Coordinates of N, CA, C and O in Angstrom, one line a residue:
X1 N -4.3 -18.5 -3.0 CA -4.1 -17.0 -3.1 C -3.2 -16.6 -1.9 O -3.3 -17.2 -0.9
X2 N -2.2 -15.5 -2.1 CA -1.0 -15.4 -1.4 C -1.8 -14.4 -0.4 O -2.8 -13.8 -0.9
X3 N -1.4 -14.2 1.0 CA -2.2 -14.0 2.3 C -1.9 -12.2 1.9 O -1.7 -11.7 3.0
X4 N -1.8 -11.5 1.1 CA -1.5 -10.4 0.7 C -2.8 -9.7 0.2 O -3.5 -8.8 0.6
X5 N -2.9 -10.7 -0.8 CA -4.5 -10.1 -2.0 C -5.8 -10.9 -0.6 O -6.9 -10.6 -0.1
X6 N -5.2 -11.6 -0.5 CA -6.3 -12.0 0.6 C -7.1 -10.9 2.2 O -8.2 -10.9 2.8
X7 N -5.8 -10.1 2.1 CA -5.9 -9.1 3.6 C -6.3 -7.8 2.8 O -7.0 -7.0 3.4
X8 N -5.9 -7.5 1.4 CA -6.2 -6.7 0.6 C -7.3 -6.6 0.5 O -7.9 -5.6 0.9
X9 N -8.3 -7.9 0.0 CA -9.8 -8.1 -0.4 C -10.6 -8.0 1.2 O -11.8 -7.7 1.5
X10 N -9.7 -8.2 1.9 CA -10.7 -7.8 3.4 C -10.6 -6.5 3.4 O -11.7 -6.1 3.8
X11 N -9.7 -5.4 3.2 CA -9.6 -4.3 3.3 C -10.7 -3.5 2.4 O -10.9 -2.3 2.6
X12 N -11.3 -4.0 1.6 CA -11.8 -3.5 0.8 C -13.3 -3.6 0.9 O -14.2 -2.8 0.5
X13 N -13.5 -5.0 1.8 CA -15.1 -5.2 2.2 C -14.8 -4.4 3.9 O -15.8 -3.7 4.3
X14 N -14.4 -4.4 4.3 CA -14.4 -3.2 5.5 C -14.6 -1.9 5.0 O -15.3 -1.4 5.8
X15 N -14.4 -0.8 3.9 CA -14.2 0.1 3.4 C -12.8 0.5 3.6 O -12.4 1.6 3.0
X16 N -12.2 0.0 4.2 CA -10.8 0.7 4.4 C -9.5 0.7 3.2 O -8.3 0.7 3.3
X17 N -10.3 0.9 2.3 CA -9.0 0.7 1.2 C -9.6 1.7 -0.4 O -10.7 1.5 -0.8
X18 N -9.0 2.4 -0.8 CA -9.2 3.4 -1.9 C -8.4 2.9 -3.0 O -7.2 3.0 -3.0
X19 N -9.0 2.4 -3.8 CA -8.3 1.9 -5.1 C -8.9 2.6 -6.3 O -10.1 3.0 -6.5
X20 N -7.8 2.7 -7.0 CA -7.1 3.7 -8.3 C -6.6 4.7 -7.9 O -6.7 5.2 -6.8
X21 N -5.9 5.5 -9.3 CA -5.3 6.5 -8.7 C -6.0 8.0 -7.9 O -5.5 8.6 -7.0
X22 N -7.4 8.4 -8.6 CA -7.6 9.1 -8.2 C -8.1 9.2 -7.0 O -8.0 10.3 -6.3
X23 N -8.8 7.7 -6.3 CA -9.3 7.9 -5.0 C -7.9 7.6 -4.1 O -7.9 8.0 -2.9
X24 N -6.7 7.0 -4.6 CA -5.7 7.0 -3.6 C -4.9 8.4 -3.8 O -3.7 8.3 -3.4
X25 N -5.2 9.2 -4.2 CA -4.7 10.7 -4.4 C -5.6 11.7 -3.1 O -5.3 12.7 -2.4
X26 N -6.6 11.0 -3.3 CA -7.6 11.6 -2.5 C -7.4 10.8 -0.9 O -7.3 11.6 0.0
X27 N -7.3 9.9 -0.7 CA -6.9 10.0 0.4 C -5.2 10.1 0.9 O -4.7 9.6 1.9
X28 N -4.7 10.8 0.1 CA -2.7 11.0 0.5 C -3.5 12.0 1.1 O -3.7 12.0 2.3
X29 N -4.0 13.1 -0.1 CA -3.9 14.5 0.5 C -5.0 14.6 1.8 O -4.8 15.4 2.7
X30 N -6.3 13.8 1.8 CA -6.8 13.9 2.9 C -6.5 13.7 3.9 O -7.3 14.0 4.9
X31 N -5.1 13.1 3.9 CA -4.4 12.3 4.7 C -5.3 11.4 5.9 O -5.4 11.5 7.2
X32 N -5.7 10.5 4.9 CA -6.5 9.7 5.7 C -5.6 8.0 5.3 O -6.1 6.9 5.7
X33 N -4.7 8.0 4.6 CA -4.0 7.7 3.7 C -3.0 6.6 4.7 O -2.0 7.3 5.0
X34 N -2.9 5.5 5.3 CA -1.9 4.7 5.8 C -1.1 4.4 5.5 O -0.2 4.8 6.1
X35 N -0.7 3.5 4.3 CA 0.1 2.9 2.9 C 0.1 2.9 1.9 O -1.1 2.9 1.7
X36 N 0.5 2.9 0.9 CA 0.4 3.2 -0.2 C 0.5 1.8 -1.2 O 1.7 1.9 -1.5
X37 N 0.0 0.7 -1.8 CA 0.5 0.3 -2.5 C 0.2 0.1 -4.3 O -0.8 0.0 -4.9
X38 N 1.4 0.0 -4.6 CA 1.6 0.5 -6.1 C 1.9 -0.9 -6.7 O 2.5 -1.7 -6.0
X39 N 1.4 -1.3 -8.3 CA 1.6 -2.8 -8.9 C 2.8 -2.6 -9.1 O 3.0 -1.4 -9.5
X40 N 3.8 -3.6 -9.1 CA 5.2 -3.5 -9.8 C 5.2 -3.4 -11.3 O 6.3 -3.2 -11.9
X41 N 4.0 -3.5 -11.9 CA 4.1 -3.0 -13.0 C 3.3 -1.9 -13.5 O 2.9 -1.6 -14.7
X42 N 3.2 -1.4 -12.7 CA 2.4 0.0 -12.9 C 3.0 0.8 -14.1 O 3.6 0.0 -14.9
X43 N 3.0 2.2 -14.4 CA 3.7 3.1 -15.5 C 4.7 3.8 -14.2 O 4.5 4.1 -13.1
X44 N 5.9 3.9 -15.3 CA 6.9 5.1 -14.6 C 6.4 6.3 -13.8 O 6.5 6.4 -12.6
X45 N 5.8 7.2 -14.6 CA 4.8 8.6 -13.9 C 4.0 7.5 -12.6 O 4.2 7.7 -11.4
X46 N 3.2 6.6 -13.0 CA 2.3 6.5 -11.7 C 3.2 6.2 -10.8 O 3.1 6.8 -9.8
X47 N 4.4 5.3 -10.9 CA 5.4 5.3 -9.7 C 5.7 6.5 -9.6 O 5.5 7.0 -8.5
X48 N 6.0 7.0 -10.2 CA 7.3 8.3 -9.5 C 5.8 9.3 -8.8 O 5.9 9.6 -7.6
X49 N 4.9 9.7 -9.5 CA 3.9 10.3 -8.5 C 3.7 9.7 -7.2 O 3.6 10.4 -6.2
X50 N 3.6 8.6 -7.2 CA 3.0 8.5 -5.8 C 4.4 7.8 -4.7 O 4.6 7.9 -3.4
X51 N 5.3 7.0 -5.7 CA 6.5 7.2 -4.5 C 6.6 9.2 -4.0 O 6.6 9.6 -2.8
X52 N 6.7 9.9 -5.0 CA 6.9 11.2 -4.5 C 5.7 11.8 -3.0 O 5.8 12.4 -1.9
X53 N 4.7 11.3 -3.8 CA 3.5 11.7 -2.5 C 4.2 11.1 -1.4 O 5.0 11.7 -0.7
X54 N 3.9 9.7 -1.3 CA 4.5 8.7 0.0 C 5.1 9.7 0.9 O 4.7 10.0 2.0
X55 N 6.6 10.1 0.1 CA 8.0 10.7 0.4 C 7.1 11.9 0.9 O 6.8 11.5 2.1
X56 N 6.6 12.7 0.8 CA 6.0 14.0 1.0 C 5.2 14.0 2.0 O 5.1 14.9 2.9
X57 N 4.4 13.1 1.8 CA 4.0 13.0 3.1 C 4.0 11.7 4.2 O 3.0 11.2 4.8
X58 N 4.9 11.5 4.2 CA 5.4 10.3 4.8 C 4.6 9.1 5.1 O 4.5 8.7 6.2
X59 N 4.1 8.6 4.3 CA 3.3 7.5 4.3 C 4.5 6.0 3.8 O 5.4 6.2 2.9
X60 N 4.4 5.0 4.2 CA 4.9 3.9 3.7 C 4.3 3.7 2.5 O 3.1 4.0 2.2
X61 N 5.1 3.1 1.8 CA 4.5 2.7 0.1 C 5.4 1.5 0.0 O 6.7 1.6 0.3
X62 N 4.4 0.0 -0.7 CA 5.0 -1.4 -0.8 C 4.7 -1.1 -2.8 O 4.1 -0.1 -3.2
X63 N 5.1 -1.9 -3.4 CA 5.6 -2.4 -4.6 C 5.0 -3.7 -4.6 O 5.8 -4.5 -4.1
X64 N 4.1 -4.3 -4.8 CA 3.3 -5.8 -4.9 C 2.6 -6.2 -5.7 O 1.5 -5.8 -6.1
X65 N 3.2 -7.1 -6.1 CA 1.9 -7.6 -7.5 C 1.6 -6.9 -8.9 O 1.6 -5.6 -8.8
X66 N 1.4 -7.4 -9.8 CA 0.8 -7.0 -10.9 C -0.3 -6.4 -10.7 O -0.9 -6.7 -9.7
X67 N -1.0 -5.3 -11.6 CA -2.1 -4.4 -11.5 C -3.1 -5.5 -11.9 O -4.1 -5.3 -11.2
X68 N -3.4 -6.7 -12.7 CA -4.3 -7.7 -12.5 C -4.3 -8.4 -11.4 O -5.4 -9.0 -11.1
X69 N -3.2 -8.6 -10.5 CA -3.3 -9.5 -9.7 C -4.1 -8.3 -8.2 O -5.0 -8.7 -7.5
X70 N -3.6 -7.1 -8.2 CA -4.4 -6.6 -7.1 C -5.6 -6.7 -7.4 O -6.3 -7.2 -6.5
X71 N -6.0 -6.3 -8.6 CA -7.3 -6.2 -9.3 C -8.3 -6.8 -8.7 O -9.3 -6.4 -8.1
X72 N -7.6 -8.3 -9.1 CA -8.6 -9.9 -8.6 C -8.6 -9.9 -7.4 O -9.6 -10.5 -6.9
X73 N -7.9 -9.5 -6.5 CA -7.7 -9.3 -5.1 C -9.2 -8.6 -4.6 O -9.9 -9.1 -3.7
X74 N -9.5 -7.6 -5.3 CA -10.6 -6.7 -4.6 C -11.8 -6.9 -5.9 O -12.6 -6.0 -6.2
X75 N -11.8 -8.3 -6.6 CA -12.8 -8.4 -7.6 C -13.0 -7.4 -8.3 O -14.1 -6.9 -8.2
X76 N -12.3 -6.9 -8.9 CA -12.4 -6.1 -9.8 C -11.3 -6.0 -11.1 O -10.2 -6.6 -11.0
X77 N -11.6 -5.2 -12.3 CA -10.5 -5.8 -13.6 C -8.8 -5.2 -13.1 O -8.0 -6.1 -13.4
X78 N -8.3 -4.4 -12.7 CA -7.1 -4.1 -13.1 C -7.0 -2.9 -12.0 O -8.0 -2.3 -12.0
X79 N -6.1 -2.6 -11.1 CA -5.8 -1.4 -10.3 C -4.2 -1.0 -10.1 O -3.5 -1.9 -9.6
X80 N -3.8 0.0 -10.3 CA -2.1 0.0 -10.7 C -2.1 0.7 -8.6 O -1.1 0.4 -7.9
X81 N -2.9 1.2 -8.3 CA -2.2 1.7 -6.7 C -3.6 1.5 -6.2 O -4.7 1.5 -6.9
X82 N -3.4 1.1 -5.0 CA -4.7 1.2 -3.6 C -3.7 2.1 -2.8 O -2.6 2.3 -3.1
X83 N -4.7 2.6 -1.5 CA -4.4 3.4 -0.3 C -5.0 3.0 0.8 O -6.2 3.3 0.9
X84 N -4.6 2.3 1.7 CA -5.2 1.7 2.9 C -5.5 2.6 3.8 O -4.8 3.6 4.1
X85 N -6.3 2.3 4.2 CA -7.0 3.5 5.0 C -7.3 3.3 6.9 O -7.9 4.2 7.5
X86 N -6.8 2.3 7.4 CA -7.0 1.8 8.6 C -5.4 1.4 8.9 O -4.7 0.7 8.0
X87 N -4.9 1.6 9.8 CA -3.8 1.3 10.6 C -2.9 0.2 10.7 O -1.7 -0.1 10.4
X88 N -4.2 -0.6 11.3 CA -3.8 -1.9 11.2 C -3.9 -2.8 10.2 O -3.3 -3.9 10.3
X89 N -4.5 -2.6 9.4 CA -4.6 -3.4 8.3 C -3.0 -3.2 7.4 O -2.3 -4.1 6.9
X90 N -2.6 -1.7 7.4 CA -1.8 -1.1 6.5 C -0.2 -1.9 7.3 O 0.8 -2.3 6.7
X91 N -0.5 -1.8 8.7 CA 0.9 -2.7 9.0 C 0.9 -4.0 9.0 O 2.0 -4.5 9.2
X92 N 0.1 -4.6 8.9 CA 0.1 -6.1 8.3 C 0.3 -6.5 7.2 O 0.7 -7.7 7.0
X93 N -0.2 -5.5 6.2 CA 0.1 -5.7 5.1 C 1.6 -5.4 4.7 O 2.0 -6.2 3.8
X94 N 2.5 -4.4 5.1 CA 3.5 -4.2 5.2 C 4.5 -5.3 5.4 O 5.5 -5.7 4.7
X95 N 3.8 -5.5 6.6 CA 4.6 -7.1 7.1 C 4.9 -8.5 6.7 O 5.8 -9.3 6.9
X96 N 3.3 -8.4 5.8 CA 3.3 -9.5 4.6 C 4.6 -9.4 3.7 O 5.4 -10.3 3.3
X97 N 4.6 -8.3 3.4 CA 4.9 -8.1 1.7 C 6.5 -7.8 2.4 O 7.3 -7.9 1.5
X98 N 7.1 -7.5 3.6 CA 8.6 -7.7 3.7 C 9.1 -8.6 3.7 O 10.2 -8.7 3.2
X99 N 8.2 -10.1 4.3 CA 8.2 -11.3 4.4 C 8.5 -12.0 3.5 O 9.3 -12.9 3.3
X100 N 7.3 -11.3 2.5 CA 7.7 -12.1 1.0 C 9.2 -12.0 0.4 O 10.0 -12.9 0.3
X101 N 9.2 -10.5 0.1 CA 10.5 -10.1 -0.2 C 11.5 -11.0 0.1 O 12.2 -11.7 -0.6
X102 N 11.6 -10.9 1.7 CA 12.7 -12.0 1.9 C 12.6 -13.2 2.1 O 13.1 -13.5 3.1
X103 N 12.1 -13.9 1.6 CA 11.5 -15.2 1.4 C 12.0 -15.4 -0.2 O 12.4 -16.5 -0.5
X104 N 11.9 -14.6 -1.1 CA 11.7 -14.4 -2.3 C 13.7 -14.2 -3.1 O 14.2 -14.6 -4.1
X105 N 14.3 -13.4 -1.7 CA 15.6 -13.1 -2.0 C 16.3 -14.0 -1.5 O 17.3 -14.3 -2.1
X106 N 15.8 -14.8 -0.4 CA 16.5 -16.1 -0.3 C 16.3 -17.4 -0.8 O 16.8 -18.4 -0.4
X107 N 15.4 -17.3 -1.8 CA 15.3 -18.0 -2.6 C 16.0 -18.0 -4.0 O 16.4 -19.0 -4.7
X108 N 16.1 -16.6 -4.5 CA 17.0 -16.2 -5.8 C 18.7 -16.4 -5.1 O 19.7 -16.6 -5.7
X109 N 18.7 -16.4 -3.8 CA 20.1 -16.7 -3.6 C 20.6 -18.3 -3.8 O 21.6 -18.3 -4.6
X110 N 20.3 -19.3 -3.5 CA 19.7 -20.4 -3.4 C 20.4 -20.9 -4.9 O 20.2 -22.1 -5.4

């Protein structure tokens, strides 16, 4: 399992993580809200709402994984956005998932 869904599934036995849309809505505007992450295959509207929240209230928001693959991450069937809710978890995870990216782009260059 990629060290992403792995730091995810800890976030979630700590409590620090709000998955689906409505509890990650609830914590933008509570602003309790660290990162934002949304499945790359989520629907158009759930992207464009919650890139807009992000933008609005300046939270980082990653693009990661399929909504099954978060899902299995935090044992459960399917989740299109989580909201991380602790600091450090949310910049690690960040860090992961830039990592990948470019690990991922220098490989399609290749």
């Amino acid at each position: 399992m990629h060290k992403f869904y792995s730091l995810l599934g800890l976030c979630k036995k700590a409590g620090k993580l709000a998955g689906g849309e409505t509890a990650a809505e609830e914590a933008v505007r509570g602003k309790t809200a660290c990162l934002l992450i949304v499945a790359e295959d989520a629907s158009k509207n759930t992207k464009k709402k919650f890139y807009n929240s992000a933008n609005y209230y300046q939270i980082p928001i990653v693009a990661f994984g399929t909504k099954e693959q978060l899902g299995r991450a935090i044992g459960e069937e399917v989740r299109a956005v989580f909201a991380v809710t602790e600091a450090g978890f949310a910049k690690k995870l960040v860090q992961i998932a830039e990592e990948w990216q470019e690990t991922e782009n220098k490989s399609s260059m290749i």
